[in-house]
Protein backbone atom coordinates (compact mmCIF):
# COMPACT_ATOMS: atom_id res chain seq x y z
CA UNK A 1 0.00 0.00 0.00
CA UNK A 2 2.82 2.39 0.87
CA UNK A 3 4.53 1.49 -2.41
CA UNK A 4 1.29 2.20 -4.30
CA UNK A 5 1.01 5.67 -2.68
CA UNK A 6 4.58 6.46 -3.65
CA UNK A 7 3.93 5.37 -7.23
CA UNK A 8 0.72 7.37 -7.35
CA UNK A 9 2.51 10.43 -5.95
CA UNK A 10 5.31 10.06 -8.52
CA UNK A 11 2.77 9.72 -11.33
CA UNK A 12 0.94 12.85 -10.21
CA UNK A 13 4.22 14.77 -10.04
CA UNK A 14 5.19 13.54 -13.52
CA UNK A 15 1.82 14.50 -15.01
CA UNK A 16 1.93 17.88 -13.28
CA UNK A 17 5.45 18.59 -14.50
CA UNK A 18 4.55 17.51 -18.04
CA UNK A 19 1.45 19.71 -18.00
CA UNK A 20 3.47 22.63 -16.66
CA UNK A 21 6.13 22.18 -19.31
CA UNK A 22 3.59 21.99 -22.12
CA UNK A 23 1.76 25.01 -20.71
CA UNK A 24 4.99 26.98 -20.78
CA UNK A 25 5.55 26.10 -24.40
CA UNK A 26 2.11 27.50 -25.22
CA UNK A 27 3.19 30.99 -24.14
CA UNK A 28 5.11 33.40 -26.35
CA UNK A 29 5.84 37.12 -26.34
CA UNK A 30 6.19 40.00 -28.75
CA UNK A 31 6.88 43.70 -28.38
CA UNK A 32 3.71 44.95 -30.05
CA UNK A 33 4.74 48.62 -30.05
CA UNK A 34 8.02 47.78 -31.75
CA UNK A 35 6.14 45.71 -34.33
CA UNK A 36 3.68 48.53 -35.07
CA UNK A 37 6.47 51.10 -35.40
CA UNK A 38 8.23 48.81 -37.88
CA UNK A 39 5.18 48.62 -40.15
CA UNK A 40 5.35 50.84 -43.28
CA UNK A 41 1.74 51.98 -42.76
CA UNK A 42 2.72 53.38 -39.35
CA UNK A 43 5.41 55.56 -40.91
CA UNK A 44 2.93 56.83 -43.50
CA UNK A 45 0.36 57.57 -40.80
CA UNK A 46 2.92 59.47 -38.72
CA UNK A 47 3.92 61.52 -41.78
CA UNK A 48 0.29 62.42 -42.44
CA UNK A 49 -0.30 63.35 -38.79
CA UNK A 50 2.84 65.50 -38.75
CA UNK A 51 1.74 67.36 -41.91
CA UNK A 52 -1.63 68.08 -40.33
CA UNK A 53 0.08 69.19 -37.10
CA UNK A 54 2.30 71.58 -39.07
CA UNK A 55 -0.71 72.99 -40.93
CA UNK A 56 -2.51 73.71 -37.66
CA UNK A 57 0.67 75.16 -36.17
CA UNK A 58 1.25 77.44 -39.17
CA UNK A 59 -2.33 78.72 -39.04
CA UNK A 60 -2.04 79.33 -35.30
CA UNK A 61 1.30 81.15 -35.66
CA UNK A 62 -0.11 83.30 -38.48
CA UNK A 63 -3.08 84.26 -36.32
CA UNK A 64 -0.76 85.10 -33.42
CA UNK A 65 1.27 87.40 -35.69
CA UNK A 66 -1.90 89.14 -36.86
CA UNK A 67 -2.95 89.61 -33.25
CA UNK A 68 0.48 90.99 -32.37
CA UNK A 69 0.32 93.51 -35.26
CA UNK A 70 -3.17 94.57 -34.17
CA UNK A 71 -2.05 94.96 -30.55
CA UNK A 72 0.90 97.14 -31.57
CA UNK A 73 -1.37 99.26 -33.76
CA UNK A 74 -3.95 99.65 -31.01
CA UNK A 75 -1.26 100.51 -28.46
CA UNK A 76 0.26 103.18 -30.69
CA UNK A 77 -3.17 104.69 -31.41
CA UNK A 78 -4.55 104.40 -27.87
CA UNK A 79 -3.84 108.00 -26.84
CA UNK A 80 -5.57 109.42 -29.91
CA UNK A 81 -8.72 107.31 -29.55
CA UNK A 82 -11.73 107.76 -27.34
CA UNK A 83 -12.09 105.71 -24.18
CA UNK A 84 -15.02 103.85 -25.73
CA UNK A 85 -12.97 102.94 -28.83
CA UNK A 86 -10.13 101.69 -26.64
CA UNK A 87 -12.60 99.61 -24.60
CA UNK A 88 -14.08 98.17 -27.80
CA UNK A 89 -10.60 97.34 -29.07
CA UNK A 90 -9.73 95.66 -25.80
CA UNK A 91 -12.90 93.57 -26.01
CA UNK A 92 -12.04 92.67 -29.62
CA UNK A 93 -8.52 91.56 -28.61
CA UNK A 94 -9.89 89.43 -25.77
CA UNK A 95 -12.32 87.81 -28.22
CA UNK A 96 -9.48 87.05 -30.61
CA UNK A 97 -7.42 85.52 -27.78
CA UNK A 98 -10.37 83.36 -26.77
CA UNK A 99 -10.89 82.27 -30.39
CA UNK A 100 -7.23 81.33 -30.66
CA UNK A 101 -7.50 79.23 -27.50
CA UNK A 102 -10.58 77.47 -28.87
CA UNK A 103 -8.83 76.90 -32.21
CA UNK A 104 -5.86 75.36 -30.44
CA UNK A 105 -8.10 73.01 -28.43
CA UNK A 106 -10.05 71.99 -31.55
CA UNK A 107 -6.83 71.41 -33.47
CA UNK A 108 -5.54 69.14 -30.69
CA UNK A 109 -8.82 67.23 -30.65
CA UNK A 110 -8.75 66.86 -34.46
CA UNK A 111 -5.15 65.61 -34.35
CA UNK A 112 -5.98 62.99 -31.72
CA UNK A 113 -8.99 61.83 -33.70
CA UNK A 114 -6.99 61.64 -36.93
CA UNK A 115 -4.22 59.70 -35.19
CA UNK A 116 -6.73 57.24 -33.73
CA UNK A 117 -8.43 56.74 -37.10
CA UNK A 118 -5.12 56.21 -38.90
CA UNK A 119 -3.60 53.89 -36.30
CA UNK A 120 -6.65 51.73 -35.59
CA UNK A 121 -6.41 49.63 -38.80
CA UNK A 122 -2.63 49.30 -38.32
CA UNK A 123 -3.07 47.96 -34.79
CA UNK A 124 -5.82 45.60 -35.97
CA UNK A 125 -3.57 44.30 -38.76
CA UNK A 126 -0.77 43.68 -36.25
CA UNK A 127 -3.18 41.91 -33.87
CA UNK A 128 -4.50 39.70 -36.65
CA UNK A 129 -0.97 38.76 -37.73
CA UNK A 130 0.01 37.92 -34.15
CA UNK A 131 -3.10 35.76 -33.78
CA UNK A 132 -2.43 33.98 -37.08
CA UNK A 133 1.17 33.17 -36.17
CA UNK A 134 0.21 32.05 -32.67
CA UNK A 135 -2.53 29.81 -34.01
CA UNK A 136 -0.24 28.31 -36.68
CA UNK A 137 2.34 27.49 -34.00
CA UNK A 138 -0.16 26.18 -31.45
CA UNK A 139 0.53 29.01 -29.02
CA UNK A 140 -2.32 29.72 -26.66
CA UNK A 141 -1.06 32.88 -24.98
CA UNK A 142 0.93 35.81 -26.36
CA UNK A 143 2.00 38.54 -23.96
CA UNK A 144 3.48 41.95 -24.73
CA UNK A 145 7.19 41.74 -23.93
CA UNK A 146 7.33 45.48 -23.28
CA UNK A 147 5.64 44.74 -19.94
CA UNK A 148 7.71 41.71 -18.97
CA UNK A 149 10.61 41.73 -16.60
CA UNK A 150 12.05 38.54 -18.10
CA UNK A 151 11.27 37.54 -21.68
CA UNK A 152 13.36 34.43 -22.31
CA UNK A 153 10.55 32.48 -23.98
CA UNK A 154 9.58 32.32 -27.63
CA UNK A 155 9.65 35.70 -29.38
CA UNK A 156 7.17 35.89 -32.27
CA UNK A 157 8.56 39.11 -33.79
CA UNK A 158 10.31 37.50 -36.77
CA UNK A 159 7.37 35.24 -37.64
CA UNK A 160 4.82 38.05 -37.34
CA UNK A 161 6.92 40.37 -39.52
CA UNK A 162 7.08 37.58 -42.07
CA UNK A 163 3.28 37.17 -41.85
CA UNK A 164 2.93 40.91 -42.53
CA UNK A 165 5.32 40.70 -45.46
CA UNK A 166 7.98 42.85 -43.82
CSV table of C-alpha atoms in Angstrom, one decimal:
chain,number,residue,atom,x,y,z
A,1,UNK,CA,0.0,0.0,0.0
A,2,UNK,CA,2.8,2.4,0.9
A,3,UNK,CA,4.5,1.5,-2.4
A,4,UNK,CA,1.3,2.2,-4.3
A,5,UNK,CA,1.0,5.7,-2.7
A,6,UNK,CA,4.6,6.5,-3.6
A,7,UNK,CA,3.9,5.4,-7.2
A,8,UNK,CA,0.7,7.4,-7.3
A,9,UNK,CA,2.5,10.4,-6.0
A,10,UNK,CA,5.3,10.1,-8.5
A,11,UNK,CA,2.8,9.7,-11.3
A,12,UNK,CA,0.9,12.9,-10.2
A,13,UNK,CA,4.2,14.8,-10.0
A,14,UNK,CA,5.2,13.5,-13.5
A,15,UNK,CA,1.8,14.5,-15.0
A,16,UNK,CA,1.9,17.9,-13.3
A,17,UNK,CA,5.5,18.6,-14.5
A,18,UNK,CA,4.5,17.5,-18.0
A,19,UNK,CA,1.4,19.7,-18.0
A,20,UNK,CA,3.5,22.6,-16.7
A,21,UNK,CA,6.1,22.2,-19.3
A,22,UNK,CA,3.6,22.0,-22.1
A,23,UNK,CA,1.8,25.0,-20.7
A,24,UNK,CA,5.0,27.0,-20.8
A,25,UNK,CA,5.6,26.1,-24.4
A,26,UNK,CA,2.1,27.5,-25.2
A,27,UNK,CA,3.2,31.0,-24.1
A,28,UNK,CA,5.1,33.4,-26.4
A,29,UNK,CA,5.8,37.1,-26.3
A,30,UNK,CA,6.2,40.0,-28.8
A,31,UNK,CA,6.9,43.7,-28.4
A,32,UNK,CA,3.7,45.0,-30.1
A,33,UNK,CA,4.7,48.6,-30.0
A,34,UNK,CA,8.0,47.8,-31.7
A,35,UNK,CA,6.1,45.7,-34.3
A,36,UNK,CA,3.7,48.5,-35.1
A,37,UNK,CA,6.5,51.1,-35.4
A,38,UNK,CA,8.2,48.8,-37.9
A,39,UNK,CA,5.2,48.6,-40.1
A,40,UNK,CA,5.3,50.8,-43.3
A,41,UNK,CA,1.7,52.0,-42.8
A,42,UNK,CA,2.7,53.4,-39.4
A,43,UNK,CA,5.4,55.6,-40.9
A,44,UNK,CA,2.9,56.8,-43.5
A,45,UNK,CA,0.4,57.6,-40.8
A,46,UNK,CA,2.9,59.5,-38.7
A,47,UNK,CA,3.9,61.5,-41.8
A,48,UNK,CA,0.3,62.4,-42.4
A,49,UNK,CA,-0.3,63.3,-38.8
A,50,UNK,CA,2.8,65.5,-38.8
A,51,UNK,CA,1.7,67.4,-41.9
A,52,UNK,CA,-1.6,68.1,-40.3
A,53,UNK,CA,0.1,69.2,-37.1
A,54,UNK,CA,2.3,71.6,-39.1
A,55,UNK,CA,-0.7,73.0,-40.9
A,56,UNK,CA,-2.5,73.7,-37.7
A,57,UNK,CA,0.7,75.2,-36.2
A,58,UNK,CA,1.3,77.4,-39.2
A,59,UNK,CA,-2.3,78.7,-39.0
A,60,UNK,CA,-2.0,79.3,-35.3
A,61,UNK,CA,1.3,81.2,-35.7
A,62,UNK,CA,-0.1,83.3,-38.5
A,63,UNK,CA,-3.1,84.3,-36.3
A,64,UNK,CA,-0.8,85.1,-33.4
A,65,UNK,CA,1.3,87.4,-35.7
A,66,UNK,CA,-1.9,89.1,-36.9
A,67,UNK,CA,-2.9,89.6,-33.3
A,68,UNK,CA,0.5,91.0,-32.4
A,69,UNK,CA,0.3,93.5,-35.3
A,70,UNK,CA,-3.2,94.6,-34.2
A,71,UNK,CA,-2.0,95.0,-30.5
A,72,UNK,CA,0.9,97.1,-31.6
A,73,UNK,CA,-1.4,99.3,-33.8
A,74,UNK,CA,-3.9,99.6,-31.0
A,75,UNK,CA,-1.3,100.5,-28.5
A,76,UNK,CA,0.3,103.2,-30.7
A,77,UNK,CA,-3.2,104.7,-31.4
A,78,UNK,CA,-4.5,104.4,-27.9
A,79,UNK,CA,-3.8,108.0,-26.8
A,80,UNK,CA,-5.6,109.4,-29.9
A,81,UNK,CA,-8.7,107.3,-29.6
A,82,UNK,CA,-11.7,107.8,-27.3
A,83,UNK,CA,-12.1,105.7,-24.2
A,84,UNK,CA,-15.0,103.8,-25.7
A,85,UNK,CA,-13.0,102.9,-28.8
A,86,UNK,CA,-10.1,101.7,-26.6
A,87,UNK,CA,-12.6,99.6,-24.6
A,88,UNK,CA,-14.1,98.2,-27.8
A,89,UNK,CA,-10.6,97.3,-29.1
A,90,UNK,CA,-9.7,95.7,-25.8
A,91,UNK,CA,-12.9,93.6,-26.0
A,92,UNK,CA,-12.0,92.7,-29.6
A,93,UNK,CA,-8.5,91.6,-28.6
A,94,UNK,CA,-9.9,89.4,-25.8
A,95,UNK,CA,-12.3,87.8,-28.2
A,96,UNK,CA,-9.5,87.0,-30.6
A,97,UNK,CA,-7.4,85.5,-27.8
A,98,UNK,CA,-10.4,83.4,-26.8
A,99,UNK,CA,-10.9,82.3,-30.4
A,100,UNK,CA,-7.2,81.3,-30.7
A,101,UNK,CA,-7.5,79.2,-27.5
A,102,UNK,CA,-10.6,77.5,-28.9
A,103,UNK,CA,-8.8,76.9,-32.2
A,104,UNK,CA,-5.9,75.4,-30.4
A,105,UNK,CA,-8.1,73.0,-28.4
A,106,UNK,CA,-10.1,72.0,-31.5
A,107,UNK,CA,-6.8,71.4,-33.5
A,108,UNK,CA,-5.5,69.1,-30.7
A,109,UNK,CA,-8.8,67.2,-30.7
A,110,UNK,CA,-8.7,66.9,-34.5
A,111,UNK,CA,-5.2,65.6,-34.4
A,112,UNK,CA,-6.0,63.0,-31.7
A,113,UNK,CA,-9.0,61.8,-33.7
A,114,UNK,CA,-7.0,61.6,-36.9
A,115,UNK,CA,-4.2,59.7,-35.2
A,116,UNK,CA,-6.7,57.2,-33.7
A,117,UNK,CA,-8.4,56.7,-37.1
A,118,UNK,CA,-5.1,56.2,-38.9
A,119,UNK,CA,-3.6,53.9,-36.3
A,120,UNK,CA,-6.7,51.7,-35.6
A,121,UNK,CA,-6.4,49.6,-38.8
A,122,UNK,CA,-2.6,49.3,-38.3
A,123,UNK,CA,-3.1,48.0,-34.8
A,124,UNK,CA,-5.8,45.6,-36.0
A,125,UNK,CA,-3.6,44.3,-38.8
A,126,UNK,CA,-0.8,43.7,-36.2
A,127,UNK,CA,-3.2,41.9,-33.9
A,128,UNK,CA,-4.5,39.7,-36.7
A,129,UNK,CA,-1.0,38.8,-37.7
A,130,UNK,CA,0.0,37.9,-34.1
A,131,UNK,CA,-3.1,35.8,-33.8
A,132,UNK,CA,-2.4,34.0,-37.1
A,133,UNK,CA,1.2,33.2,-36.2
A,134,UNK,CA,0.2,32.1,-32.7
A,135,UNK,CA,-2.5,29.8,-34.0
A,136,UNK,CA,-0.2,28.3,-36.7
A,137,UNK,CA,2.3,27.5,-34.0
A,138,UNK,CA,-0.2,26.2,-31.4
A,139,UNK,CA,0.5,29.0,-29.0
A,140,UNK,CA,-2.3,29.7,-26.7
A,141,UNK,CA,-1.1,32.9,-25.0
A,142,UNK,CA,0.9,35.8,-26.4
A,143,UNK,CA,2.0,38.5,-24.0
A,144,UNK,CA,3.5,41.9,-24.7
A,145,UNK,CA,7.2,41.7,-23.9
A,146,UNK,CA,7.3,45.5,-23.3
A,147,UNK,CA,5.6,44.7,-19.9
A,148,UNK,CA,7.7,41.7,-19.0
A,149,UNK,CA,10.6,41.7,-16.6
A,150,UNK,CA,12.0,38.5,-18.1
A,151,UNK,CA,11.3,37.5,-21.7
A,152,UNK,CA,13.4,34.4,-22.3
A,153,UNK,CA,10.6,32.5,-24.0
A,154,UNK,CA,9.6,32.3,-27.6
A,155,UNK,CA,9.6,35.7,-29.4
A,156,UNK,CA,7.2,35.9,-32.3
A,157,UNK,CA,8.6,39.1,-33.8
A,158,UNK,CA,10.3,37.5,-36.8
A,159,UNK,CA,7.4,35.2,-37.6
A,160,UNK,CA,4.8,38.0,-37.3
A,161,UNK,CA,6.9,40.4,-39.5
A,162,UNK,CA,7.1,37.6,-42.1
A,163,UNK,CA,3.3,37.2,-41.8
A,164,UNK,CA,2.9,40.9,-42.5
A,165,UNK,CA,5.3,40.7,-45.5
A,166,UNK,CA,8.0,42.8,-43.8
